[in-house]
Coordinates of C-alpha atoms in Angstrom, one line a residue:
X1 CA 97.2 113.9 124.2
X2 CA 100.9 112.8 124.0
X3 CA 100.4 110.2 126.8
X4 CA 97.2 109.1 125.3
X5 CA 98.8 108.4 121.9
X6 CA 101.7 106.8 123.6
X7 CA 99.7 104.4 125.4
X8 CA 97.7 103.4 122.2
X9 CA 101.0 102.9 120.3
X10 CA 102.4 100.9 123.3
X11 CA 99.2 98.8 123.1
X12 CA 99.7 97.8 119.4
X13 CA 103.4 97.5 119.9
X14 CA 102.8 94.8 122.6
X15 CA 100.2 93.2 120.6
X16 CA 102.6 92.6 117.7
X17 CA 105.5 91.4 119.9
X18 CA 102.9 89.0 121.8
X19 CA 101.9 87.6 118.6
X20 CA 105.5 87.0 117.4
X21 CA 106.3 85.1 120.7
X22 CA 103.0 83.0 120.6
X23 CA 103.7 82.1 116.9
X24 CA 107.3 81.6 117.7
X25 CA 108.4 84.0 114.8
X26 CA 111.8 84.6 116.7
X27 CA 114.3 84.5 113.9
X28 CA 118.1 84.1 113.7
X29 CA 118.7 87.7 114.7
X30 CA 116.7 87.2 117.9
X31 CA 118.6 84.2 118.6
X32 CA 121.8 86.1 118.8
X33 CA 120.6 88.7 121.3
X34 CA 118.4 86.1 123.2
X35 CA 121.3 83.5 123.7
X36 CA 123.6 86.3 124.9
X37 CA 120.9 87.8 127.3
X38 CA 120.2 84.4 128.7
X39 CA 123.9 83.3 129.2
X40 CA 124.8 86.5 130.8
X41 CA 121.6 86.2 133.2
X42 CA 123.1 82.8 134.1
X43 CA 126.5 84.3 135.1
X44 CA 128.5 84.1 131.8
X45 CA 131.0 86.8 131.5
X46 CA 132.1 86.4 127.9
X47 CA 129.1 84.6 126.2
X48 CA 129.6 83.0 122.6
X49 CA 127.1 83.5 120.0
X50 CA 127.0 79.8 118.6
X51 CA 125.2 80.8 115.5
X52 CA 128.0 83.2 114.4
X53 CA 130.8 81.2 116.0
X54 CA 132.5 83.9 117.9
X55 CA 132.0 85.9 121.2
X56 CA 129.0 88.1 121.5
X57 CA 131.1 91.3 122.0
X58 CA 132.5 90.8 118.5
X59 CA 128.9 91.3 117.1
X60 CA 128.9 95.1 116.7
X61 CA 130.1 95.2 120.3
X62 CA 126.6 96.2 121.8
X63 CA 127.8 96.3 125.2
X64 CA 124.3 97.2 126.5
X65 CA 123.5 93.6 126.5
X66 CA 125.4 93.0 129.8
X67 CA 123.4 95.2 132.0
X68 CA 120.2 93.8 130.3
X69 CA 121.3 90.4 131.0
X70 CA 122.1 91.2 134.6
X71 CA 118.7 92.8 134.9
X72 CA 117.2 89.6 133.8
X73 CA 119.1 87.6 136.3
X74 CA 118.1 89.6 139.3
X75 CA 114.4 89.8 138.2
X76 CA 113.9 86.5 136.7
X77 CA 111.6 88.1 134.1
X78 CA 111.4 86.1 130.8
X79 CA 113.9 87.0 128.3
X80 CA 111.4 87.7 125.6
X81 CA 109.6 90.0 127.6
X82 CA 112.6 91.9 128.8
X83 CA 114.0 92.3 125.1
X84 CA 110.7 92.7 123.2
X85 CA 108.7 94.7 125.7
X86 CA 110.9 96.6 128.2
X87 CA 113.7 97.4 125.9
X88 CA 112.0 97.7 122.6
X89 CA 108.1 98.4 122.6
X90 CA 108.2 100.7 125.8
X91 CA 111.1 103.0 124.6
X92 CA 109.6 103.3 121.1
X93 CA 106.3 104.2 122.6
X94 CA 108.1 107.1 124.3
X95 CA 108.6 109.0 121.0
X96 CA 105.6 111.1 121.1
X97 CA 106.0 112.3 124.8
X98 CA 109.8 113.2 123.8
X99 CA 108.5 115.1 120.7
X100 CA 106.1 117.1 122.9
X101 CA 108.9 118.1 125.5
X102 CA 111.0 119.4 122.5
X103 CA 108.6 121.1 120.8
X104 CA 107.4 122.8 124.0
X105 CA 111.1 123.8 124.7
X106 CA 111.4 125.2 121.2
X107 CA 108.3 127.4 121.7
X108 CA 109.3 128.6 125.2
X109 CA 112.9 129.3 124.4
X110 CA 112.2 131.3 121.3
X111 CA 109.1 133.2 122.9
X112 CA 107.2 135.0 120.3
X113 CA 109.4 134.0 117.2
X114 CA 108.5 131.5 114.7
X115 CA 108.5 128.3 116.7
X116 CA 105.8 129.8 119.2
X117 CA 103.5 130.4 116.2
X118 CA 101.7 127.1 115.2
X119 CA 103.5 125.0 117.7
X120 CA 100.2 123.1 118.8
X121 CA 99.4 122.3 115.1
X122 CA 103.0 121.4 114.5
X123 CA 102.8 119.0 117.4
X124 CA 99.6 117.5 115.8
X125 CA 101.2 116.9 112.5
X126 CA 104.4 115.4 114.0
X127 CA 102.4 113.1 116.2
X128 CA 100.1 111.9 113.1
X129 CA 103.3 111.6 110.8
X130 CA 105.0 109.1 113.5
X131 CA 101.9 107.4 115.2
X132 CA 100.2 106.9 111.8
X133 CA 103.3 105.6 109.7
X134 CA 102.6 101.8 108.7
X135 CA 106.4 101.3 108.4
X136 CA 107.0 101.7 112.0
X137 CA 104.9 99.0 113.0
X138 CA 106.4 96.7 110.2
X139 CA 109.9 97.6 111.5
X140 CA 109.0 96.4 114.9
X141 CA 107.8 93.1 113.8
X142 CA 111.4 92.1 113.0
X143 CA 111.8 90.5 116.7
X144 CA 114.4 92.3 118.6
X145 CA 117.2 94.7 117.3
X146 CA 119.0 97.6 119.1
X147 CA 118.2 99.8 116.1
X148 CA 114.8 100.1 117.4
X149 CA 116.1 101.2 120.8
X150 CA 118.2 103.8 119.0
X151 CA 115.1 105.7 118.0
X152 CA 114.0 107.3 121.2
X153 CA 117.5 107.6 122.3
X154 CA 118.2 109.6 119.3
X155 CA 115.3 111.8 119.7
X156 CA 116.1 112.3 123.4
X157 CA 119.8 113.2 122.4
X158 CA 118.5 115.9 120.1
X159 CA 116.3 117.3 122.9
X160 CA 119.1 117.5 125.3
X161 CA 121.5 118.9 122.8
X162 CA 118.8 121.6 122.1
X163 CA 118.4 122.4 125.8
X164 CA 122.3 122.4 126.2
X165 CA 122.0 119.8 128.9
X166 CA 125.6 118.2 129.3
X167 CA 124.5 115.4 131.4
X168 CA 121.4 114.6 129.3
X169 CA 123.6 114.6 126.1
X170 CA 126.4 112.5 127.7
X171 CA 124.1 109.8 129.0
X172 CA 122.2 109.6 125.4
X173 CA 125.6 109.4 123.6
X174 CA 126.6 106.5 126.1
X175 CA 123.5 104.7 125.5
X176 CA 123.7 105.1 121.5
X177 CA 127.3 103.8 121.8
X178 CA 126.2 100.9 123.9
X179 CA 124.0 99.8 121.1
X180 CA 127.0 99.0 118.9
X181 CA 129.0 100.5 116.1
X182 CA 125.9 101.4 114.3
X183 CA 125.1 103.7 117.3
X184 CA 128.3 105.5 116.3
X185 CA 126.8 106.4 112.9
X186 CA 123.7 107.8 114.6
X187 CA 125.9 110.2 116.8
X188 CA 127.6 111.3 113.8
X189 CA 124.3 112.4 112.3
X190 CA 123.3 114.1 115.4
X191 CA 126.9 115.9 115.3
X192 CA 126.1 117.1 112.0
X193 CA 122.8 118.4 113.0
X194 CA 124.2 120.2 115.9
X195 CA 126.9 121.7 114.0
X196 CA 125.1 123.0 110.9
X197 CA 121.6 123.6 112.4
X198 CA 122.3 125.2 115.6
X199 CA 125.6 126.5 114.7
X200 CA 127.0 124.6 117.7
X201 CA 130.3 123.8 115.9
X202 CA 132.5 122.4 119.0
X203 CA 129.6 120.1 120.1
X204 CA 128.8 119.1 116.7
X205 CA 132.4 118.4 115.6
X206 CA 132.9 116.6 118.9
X207 CA 130.0 114.2 118.3
X208 CA 131.1 113.4 114.7
X209 CA 134.6 112.9 115.9
X210 CA 133.5 110.7 118.8
X211 CA 131.0 108.5 116.7
X212 CA 133.9 108.2 113.9
X213 CA 136.5 107.0 116.4
X214 CA 134.1 104.5 118.0
X215 CA 133.5 103.1 114.6
X216 CA 137.1 102.9 113.7
X217 CA 138.5 101.5 117.0
X218 CA 135.7 98.6 116.9
X219 CA 136.6 97.8 113.5
X220 CA 140.5 97.8 114.5
X221 CA 139.9 95.4 117.3
X222 CA 137.3 93.2 115.2
X223 CA 134.6 94.2 117.4
X224 CA 132.2 94.9 114.7
X225 CA 132.0 91.6 113.1
X226 CA 128.9 89.7 111.9
X227 CA 128.0 86.7 109.8
X228 CA 126.3 89.0 107.4
X229 CA 128.9 91.7 107.0
X230 CA 131.2 89.9 104.6
X231 CA 128.1 88.7 102.5
X232 CA 126.5 92.1 102.4
X233 CA 129.5 94.3 101.9
X234 CA 132.3 92.0 100.9
X235 CA 132.2 93.2 97.2
X236 CA 133.5 96.7 98.3
X237 CA 136.9 95.2 99.7
X238 CA 138.5 93.3 96.7
X239 CA 141.6 92.7 99.0
X240 CA 139.1 90.2 101.1
X241 CA 140.3 91.9 104.5
X242 CA 138.2 91.6 107.6
X243 CA 134.9 93.3 106.9
X244 CA 133.9 95.9 109.4
X245 CA 131.6 99.0 109.3
X246 CA 134.8 101.3 108.8
X247 CA 136.0 99.2 106.1
X248 CA 132.5 99.4 104.2
X249 CA 132.7 103.3 104.3
X250 CA 136.4 103.1 103.2
X251 CA 135.3 100.6 100.4
X252 CA 132.6 102.7 99.1
X253 CA 135.1 105.6 98.6
X254 CA 137.6 103.2 96.8
X255 CA 134.9 101.5 94.8
X256 CA 132.5 104.2 93.8
X257 CA 130.8 102.5 90.8
X258 CA 130.4 99.3 92.7
X259 CA 128.6 101.2 95.4
X260 CA 126.5 103.1 93.0
X261 CA 125.4 100.1 91.3
X262 CA 124.2 98.8 94.7
X263 CA 122.5 101.8 95.5
X264 CA 120.5 101.8 92.3
X265 CA 118.7 98.7 93.4
X266 CA 117.6 100.4 96.8
X267 CA 115.7 103.4 95.6
X268 CA 112.2 102.1 96.0
X269 CA 112.7 101.2 99.7
X270 CA 114.2 104.6 100.3
X271 CA 111.3 106.3 98.6
X272 CA 108.7 104.4 100.5
X273 CA 110.3 105.4 103.8
X274 CA 110.7 108.9 102.9
X275 CA 107.3 109.3 101.1
X276 CA 105.5 107.7 104.1
X277 CA 106.6 110.7 106.3
X278 CA 105.3 113.4 104.1
X279 CA 108.5 114.4 102.5
X280 CA 108.6 117.7 104.2
X281 CA 111.3 116.7 106.8
X282 CA 113.7 115.9 104.1
X283 CA 113.8 119.8 103.4
X284 CA 116.1 120.4 106.5
X285 CA 119.4 119.7 107.5
X286 CA 118.5 117.5 110.3
X287 CA 116.5 115.0 108.0
X288 CA 118.9 114.9 105.3
X289 CA 121.8 114.3 107.6
X290 CA 120.1 111.3 109.3
X291 CA 118.8 109.9 105.9
X292 CA 122.4 109.9 104.7
X293 CA 124.0 108.5 107.8
X294 CA 121.3 105.7 108.3
X295 CA 120.5 104.9 104.7
X296 CA 123.8 104.7 103.1
X297 CA 124.9 101.4 104.7
X298 CA 121.6 100.0 104.1
X299 CA 121.6 101.0 100.4
X300 CA 125.1 99.8 100.0
X301 CA 124.2 96.3 101.2
X302 CA 124.4 93.6 98.4
X303 CA 121.3 92.0 99.3
X304 CA 117.8 92.0 98.1
X305 CA 116.3 91.9 101.5
X306 CA 117.9 95.3 102.3
X307 CA 116.2 96.9 99.4
X308 CA 112.7 96.2 101.1
X309 CA 110.6 99.0 102.7
X310 CA 110.0 99.3 106.5
X311 CA 113.2 97.6 107.6
X312 CA 114.2 98.0 111.3
X313 CA 117.5 99.3 110.1
X314 CA 115.8 102.5 108.6
X315 CA 113.8 103.3 111.6
X316 CA 115.9 106.0 112.9
X317 CA 114.9 107.7 109.5
X318 CA 111.3 107.7 110.2
X319 CA 111.5 109.3 113.5
X320 CA 114.3 111.9 112.1
X321 CA 112.0 112.8 109.3
X322 CA 109.0 113.2 111.6
X323 CA 110.4 115.7 113.9
X324 CA 112.6 117.4 111.2
X325 CA 109.5 118.6 109.5
X326 CA 109.3 121.2 112.1
X327 CA 112.2 123.2 110.7
X328 CA 111.0 123.9 107.2
X329 CA 107.5 124.3 108.9
X330 CA 108.8 127.1 111.0
X331 CA 110.0 128.9 108.0
X332 CA 106.7 129.0 106.3
X333 CA 104.8 132.4 106.2
X334 CA 102.5 132.9 109.0
X335 CA 99.4 132.5 107.3
X336 CA 96.9 129.9 108.7
X337 CA 95.6 128.8 105.2
X338 CA 99.1 128.2 103.9
X339 CA 100.2 126.1 107.0
X340 CA 96.9 124.4 107.0
X341 CA 97.3 123.3 103.5
X342 CA 100.9 122.1 104.1
X343 CA 99.8 120.0 107.1
X344 CA 96.8 118.7 105.1
X345 CA 98.9 117.5 102.4
X346 CA 101.6 116.0 104.7
X347 CA 98.9 114.1 106.7
X348 CA 97.1 113.0 103.6
X349 CA 100.3 111.4 102.4
X350 CA 100.8 109.4 105.8
X351 CA 97.2 108.3 105.6
X352 CA 97.3 107.2 102.0
X353 CA 100.5 105.2 102.5
X354 CA 99.1 103.6 105.6
X355 CA 95.6 102.9 104.0
X356 CA 97.3 101.3 101.0
X357 CA 99.8 99.1 102.9
X358 CA 98.0 98.3 106.3
X359 CA 96.4 95.0 104.7
X360 CA 99.6 94.0 103.4
X361 CA 101.7 94.6 106.5
X362 CA 99.1 92.7 108.6
X363 CA 99.0 89.9 106.3
X364 CA 103.0 89.7 106.3
X365 CA 102.8 89.5 110.0
X366 CA 99.8 87.1 110.6
X367 CA 100.4 84.7 107.6
X368 CA 103.9 83.8 108.5
X369 CA 103.1 80.9 111.0
X370 CA 100.0 78.6 111.0
X371 CA 98.5 78.1 114.4
X372 CA 98.9 74.2 114.1
X373 CA 102.5 74.8 113.3
X374 CA 103.0 77.0 116.3
X375 CA 101.4 74.6 118.6
X376 CA 103.5 71.8 117.3
X377 CA 106.8 73.8 118.0
X378 CA 105.5 74.4 121.5
X379 CA 105.0 70.6 122.0
X380 CA 108.5 70.0 120.8
X381 CA 109.9 72.6 123.0
X382 CA 108.4 70.9 125.8
X383 CA 110.3 67.6 124.9
X384 CA 113.8 69.1 124.4
X385 CA 116.4 68.7 127.3
X386 CA 118.2 72.3 128.0
X387 CA 121.4 70.4 127.5
X388 CA 120.7 69.4 123.9
X389 CA 122.4 71.1 120.7
X390 CA 119.5 72.5 118.6
X391 CA 119.6 73.0 115.0
X392 CA 116.6 75.0 113.9
X393 CA 115.2 76.8 110.8
X394 CA 116.2 80.5 110.5
X395 CA 112.6 81.7 111.2
X396 CA 112.0 79.9 114.4
X397 CA 115.6 79.2 115.8
X398 CA 115.3 82.5 118.3
X399 CA 112.5 80.4 120.1
X400 CA 115.0 77.6 121.0
X401 CA 117.9 80.1 121.8
X402 CA 117.8 79.9 125.4
X403 CA 120.6 77.3 125.7
X404 CA 124.3 76.9 125.3
X405 CA 124.4 75.6 121.8
X406 CA 122.0 76.5 119.1
X407 CA 122.5 76.8 115.3
X408 CA 120.6 77.7 112.4
X409 CA 119.7 75.5 109.3
X410 CA 120.6 78.4 107.1
X411 CA 124.1 77.9 107.9
X412 CA 124.0 74.3 107.3
X413 CA 126.6 72.9 109.6
X414 CA 127.3 72.8 113.3
X415 CA 130.3 71.7 115.5
X416 CA 129.3 69.0 118.0
X417 CA 130.1 68.7 121.9
X418 CA 129.0 65.1 122.6
X419 CA 125.6 66.0 123.2
X420 CA 122.1 64.9 121.7
X421 CA 121.4 67.0 118.5
X422 CA 117.8 68.0 117.9
X423 CA 116.8 69.1 114.3
X424 CA 113.7 71.4 114.0
X425 CA 112.8 72.4 110.4
X426 CA 109.7 74.4 109.3
X427 CA 110.3 74.7 105.7
X428 CA 107.0 76.5 104.8
X429 CA 106.6 78.9 107.4
X430 CA 108.6 81.9 109.2
X431 CA 111.4 83.3 107.1
X432 CA 113.1 80.3 105.8
X433 CA 115.8 81.1 103.3
X434 CA 115.2 78.2 100.9
X435 CA 112.6 75.4 100.8
X436 CA 114.9 73.2 98.8
X437 CA 117.8 73.6 101.3
X438 CA 115.6 73.0 104.3
X439 CA 114.1 69.7 102.8
X440 CA 117.6 68.4 101.8
X441 CA 118.9 69.0 105.1
X442 CA 115.9 66.9 106.5
X443 CA 116.9 64.2 104.3
X444 CA 120.7 64.5 105.2
X445 CA 119.8 64.3 108.8
X446 CA 117.7 61.3 108.4
X447 CA 120.6 59.3 107.0
X448 CA 122.7 59.8 110.0
X449 CA 123.3 56.6 112.0
X450 CA 120.7 56.0 114.5
X451 CA 118.8 59.4 113.5
X452 CA 115.0 59.5 114.0
X453 CA 112.9 62.0 112.1
X454 CA 109.3 62.5 112.6
X455 CA 106.8 65.0 110.9
X456 CA 103.6 66.6 111.9
X457 CA 101.6 70.0 111.3
X458 CA 104.5 71.1 109.1
X459 CA 107.5 70.6 111.3
X460 CA 110.3 68.1 110.9
X461 CA 111.7 67.1 114.2
X462 CA 114.8 64.9 114.3
X463 CA 116.9 63.6 117.2
X464 CA 120.5 62.2 116.8
X465 CA 123.0 61.0 119.4
X466 CA 126.6 61.4 117.9
X467 CA 129.4 59.2 118.6
X468 CA 132.1 60.7 120.6
X469 CA 134.5 61.0 117.6
X470 CA 132.2 63.1 115.4
X471 CA 133.0 66.7 116.0
X472 CA 131.0 68.4 113.1
X473 CA 127.5 68.1 111.8
X474 CA 127.3 68.9 108.1
X475 CA 123.9 69.3 106.4
X476 CA 124.6 71.4 103.4
X477 CA 123.3 70.3 100.1
X478 CA 125.9 69.5 97.4
X479 CA 125.6 69.9 93.6
X480 CA 123.2 71.7 91.6
X481 CA 120.3 69.4 91.6
X482 CA 117.8 68.5 94.3
X483 CA 117.2 64.9 95.3
X484 CA 114.4 64.3 97.8
X485 CA 112.9 60.9 99.1
X486 CA 109.2 60.7 100.3
X487 CA 110.4 61.5 103.8
X488 CA 111.4 65.0 102.9
X489 CA 108.4 65.7 100.5
X490 CA 105.7 65.9 103.3
X491 CA 103.8 69.2 103.9
X492 CA 100.9 70.2 105.9
X493 CA 98.9 71.5 103.1
X494 CA 98.5 68.7 100.6
X495 CA 96.2 65.6 100.0
X496 CA 99.1 63.0 101.0
X497 CA 99.8 60.0 103.4
X498 CA 103.2 58.9 104.2
X499 CA 103.7 55.2 104.1
X500 CA 106.7 53.2 105.2
X501 CA 107.1 49.5 104.5
X502 CA 110.4 49.2 105.9
X503 CA 112.2 48.5 102.7
X504 CA 110.9 51.7 101.1
X505 CA 108.7 54.7 101.8
X506 CA 106.5 56.8 99.6
X507 CA 103.6 59.4 99.7
X508 CA 100.4 58.0 98.7
X509 CA 97.3 60.3 97.5
X510 CA 94.0 60.4 99.4
X511 CA 90.8 59.5 97.9
X512 CA 89.5 63.0 97.7
X513 CA 92.3 64.0 95.4
X514 CA 94.1 67.2 95.1
X515 CA 97.9 68.2 95.4
X516 CA 99.9 65.2 96.4
X517 CA 102.9 67.4 96.3
X518 CA 103.2 71.3 96.2
X519 CA 105.5 74.0 97.6
X520 CA 108.4 72.3 96.2
X521 CA 110.6 75.3 94.9
X522 CA 113.9 76.3 93.5
X523 CA 115.3 79.5 92.3
X524 CA 116.6 79.4 88.6
X525 CA 117.9 81.9 86.2
X526 CA 116.7 82.2 82.6
X527 CA 117.5 79.9 79.9
X528 CA 118.5 76.9 82.1
X529 CA 117.8 73.5 80.8
X530 CA 116.4 71.5 83.7
X531 CA 115.5 67.7 84.2
X532 CA 112.6 66.7 86.6
X533 CA 112.6 63.0 87.4
X534 CA 109.9 61.3 89.6
X535 CA 109.8 57.8 90.7
X536 CA 105.8 57.1 90.8
X537 CA 103.3 54.8 90.3
X538 CA 99.6 55.3 89.5
X539 CA 97.5 52.2 90.7
X540 CA 94.0 53.8 89.8
X541 CA 92.8 57.0 88.2
X542 CA 95.3 59.5 86.9
X543 CA 97.7 62.3 87.9
X544 CA 99.4 65.5 86.6
X545 CA 102.9 66.5 87.0
X546 CA 103.2 70.4 86.9
X547 CA 105.9 73.0 86.9
X548 CA 104.8 76.6 87.7
X549 CA 106.5 79.9 87.5
X550 CA 105.4 81.3 91.2
X551 CA 106.0 84.9 90.3
X552 CA 104.0 85.2 87.1
X553 CA 101.7 82.3 87.8
X554 CA 102.5 80.7 84.3
X555 CA 102.2 76.9 83.9
X556 CA 105.4 76.2 82.4
X557 CA 105.1 72.3 81.7
X558 CA 102.7 69.6 82.4
X559 CA 102.4 65.9 81.9
X560 CA 99.3 63.7 82.6
X561 CA 99.7 60.1 83.5
X562 CA 97.3 57.2 83.6
X563 CA 97.8 53.7 85.2
X564 CA 101.4 52.4 85.3
X565 CA 102.8 48.9 85.8
X566 CA 104.1 49.6 89.4
X567 CA 107.0 52.3 90.0
X568 CA 108.7 53.8 87.2
X569 CA 110.6 56.9 86.5
X570 CA 109.0 59.9 84.6
X571 CA 111.3 62.6 83.3
X572 CA 110.3 66.1 82.1
X573 CA 112.9 68.5 80.4
X574 CA 112.3 72.1 80.1
X575 CA 114.0 75.4 79.6
X576 CA 113.2 78.3 82.0
X577 CA 111.8 81.3 80.1
X578 CA 114.1 84.5 79.6
X579 CA 113.4 87.4 81.4
X580 CA 111.1 85.6 84.0
X581 CA 111.0 87.2 87.5
X582 CA 108.8 87.8 90.2
X583 CA 106.9 91.0 90.7
X584 CA 107.8 92.2 94.3
X585 CA 106.7 95.7 94.4
X586 CA 103.2 96.5 95.4
X587 CA 101.1 99.7 95.7
X588 CA 99.3 102.3 93.6
X589 CA 100.7 105.0 91.4
X590 CA 103.6 106.8 93.4
X591 CA 102.6 105.1 96.7
X592 CA 104.6 101.9 96.0
X593 CA 106.9 99.8 98.2
X594 CA 109.2 96.7 98.2
X595 CA 108.3 93.9 100.4
X596 CA 110.6 91.4 99.2
X597 CA 113.1 92.0 96.5
X598 CA 112.8 89.8 93.4
X599 CA 115.4 86.9 93.4
X600 CA 117.8 86.7 90.5
X601 CA 115.8 84.9 88.0
X602 CA 112.6 83.3 89.1
X603 CA 111.0 81.0 91.7
X604 CA 109.7 77.5 90.0
X605 CA 107.5 75.3 91.9
X606 CA 106.9 71.5 91.3
X607 CA 103.2 70.3 91.9
X608 CA 101.7 66.8 91.6
X609 CA 97.9 66.9 91.3
X610 CA 95.7 63.8 91.6
X611 CA 92.1 63.2 90.6
X612 CA 89.6 61.9 93.2
X613 CA 89.5 58.2 93.8
X614 CA 92.9 57.8 92.4
X615 CA 95.8 56.0 93.9
X616 CA 99.1 57.6 93.2
X617 CA 102.4 57.0 95.0
X618 CA 105.6 59.0 94.7
X619 CA 108.8 57.7 96.1
X620 CA 111.3 60.6 95.1
X621 CA 111.8 63.7 93.2
X622 CA 115.0 64.7 91.4
X623 CA 115.3 68.0 90.0
X624 CA 118.7 68.8 88.1
X625 CA 120.1 71.9 86.3
X626 CA 122.0 70.6 83.2
X627 CA 123.3 73.5 81.3
X628 CA 122.6 77.1 80.1
X629 CA 120.9 77.4 76.6
X630 CA 121.9 80.1 74.2
X631 CA 119.1 81.7 72.4
X632 CA 119.3 83.1 69.0

């Protein structure tokens, strides 16, 4: 049964990973690991992660990447196959077989005691809780991260500790530490389990001390840096020192109120992860220790994305709570009806969570990248020279990371090295941070001397050959407004044609009508005075300019225009409503989860709608924030 479940789960994992590669859903995180693996496989000893701007070893010091890179160099296997299948999907599928070995060992070692009674039924319950948990599959969909590899290694470490195998314990500890400073936190959690649960105080204290030393040493040598650490945890360090995992923990103790405020925003993600395992595992030292060790840094992160459900960062909690339910299970009275009832309740919770959120998770994976956009990206990749510098959208930059210089548009700037620069922007697909920023960066790139930008199937592709004296490319938008010409207003979903006459360029509506412009969004706070100006003409028919609140579906302001005498400027002024925000939680009753935390304020969208047989042209859109409005 264990091998059968592992095979089925491995097949599902491979399907998810295959889909991600085929649709090029490899994000900025994958680009960090993919670029390092590729460069190491090519012989680099100290590769630089160009997106972060420092050596790869300084990104949490995941030294396991060096053996992985050498393996790729020896076998010549594709980097994506090695990272996503061999070192992610396959190890994660081994969780059930490892659980079977551990349960059998407990039953055999304790003979006729509590573990022997009901061991087969306990195995079934644990297998269902793990294999049937929808958040396991969502966590895997976040391309490649070492936290996924930590899951089977964590379970194997618990197994070897229980068997008192020094060699196995040492090997698993080394593997965990090889995944970086976060692996040190997992080692601390296992040490707590060994000390409090098994009364192996020497081993437990040793693991806690080893994990803590690992974290502190990496922090002292600045080997646990990341582009996100300062953003996520900088609020805990008012002295603005170099942020590391150790500094985060110290900062939480020094600034408890700030830490508590951050934790309050993450309770829904915590609840959905714990609830989806049946909750029973939480009533054990092992489960509680791992929840604290893993969830604490996640909940302290000052980011709405870290409050979501089913994150790869919290995957170790799912496996820990799955096997930890065995401890309270073993303490139940030996009555078949009682244990059967508890098992039914636990399994029912898992089934309900999965039944409610399976369609939502599948949709979140499959709707991220249209097939036509993915084919266009493949075509562009075939055109690129391996020696070019590439600046790509956050959601697809990992697909282009097998080169020496690659950067993300999320950063907005990049150092230049005298090579041609290729810009690849997918504003409406993948996991782009901001449509506004993406389109403004396209426009800034198009203004560079000699730059050429073309558009097709939702992808902007630009090429620029910098002069030797230019050392940095800066595409960051300036100011609080948004100014876009027709070149940067194109999209794959609207009824539009792009026309360039040499002296000017504009979007023109098609005869069937529909939305000439849509998907043009900005995040705005409440009580903000906004000006929206369009440079347009209506040669025939009519048009409607609309501003929508995406979260509530409310039409905020609308203006209808008939024929005009050539191009003219039309300005709409409006004030964003108070207390307007997106509703991001989903589910039924207590079965609720958070997929994308609501932004501060709300998301507003500009649409330009045209009637059939109309001739409407738009040359530019300018959207400016003026001032805050005080309500009485």
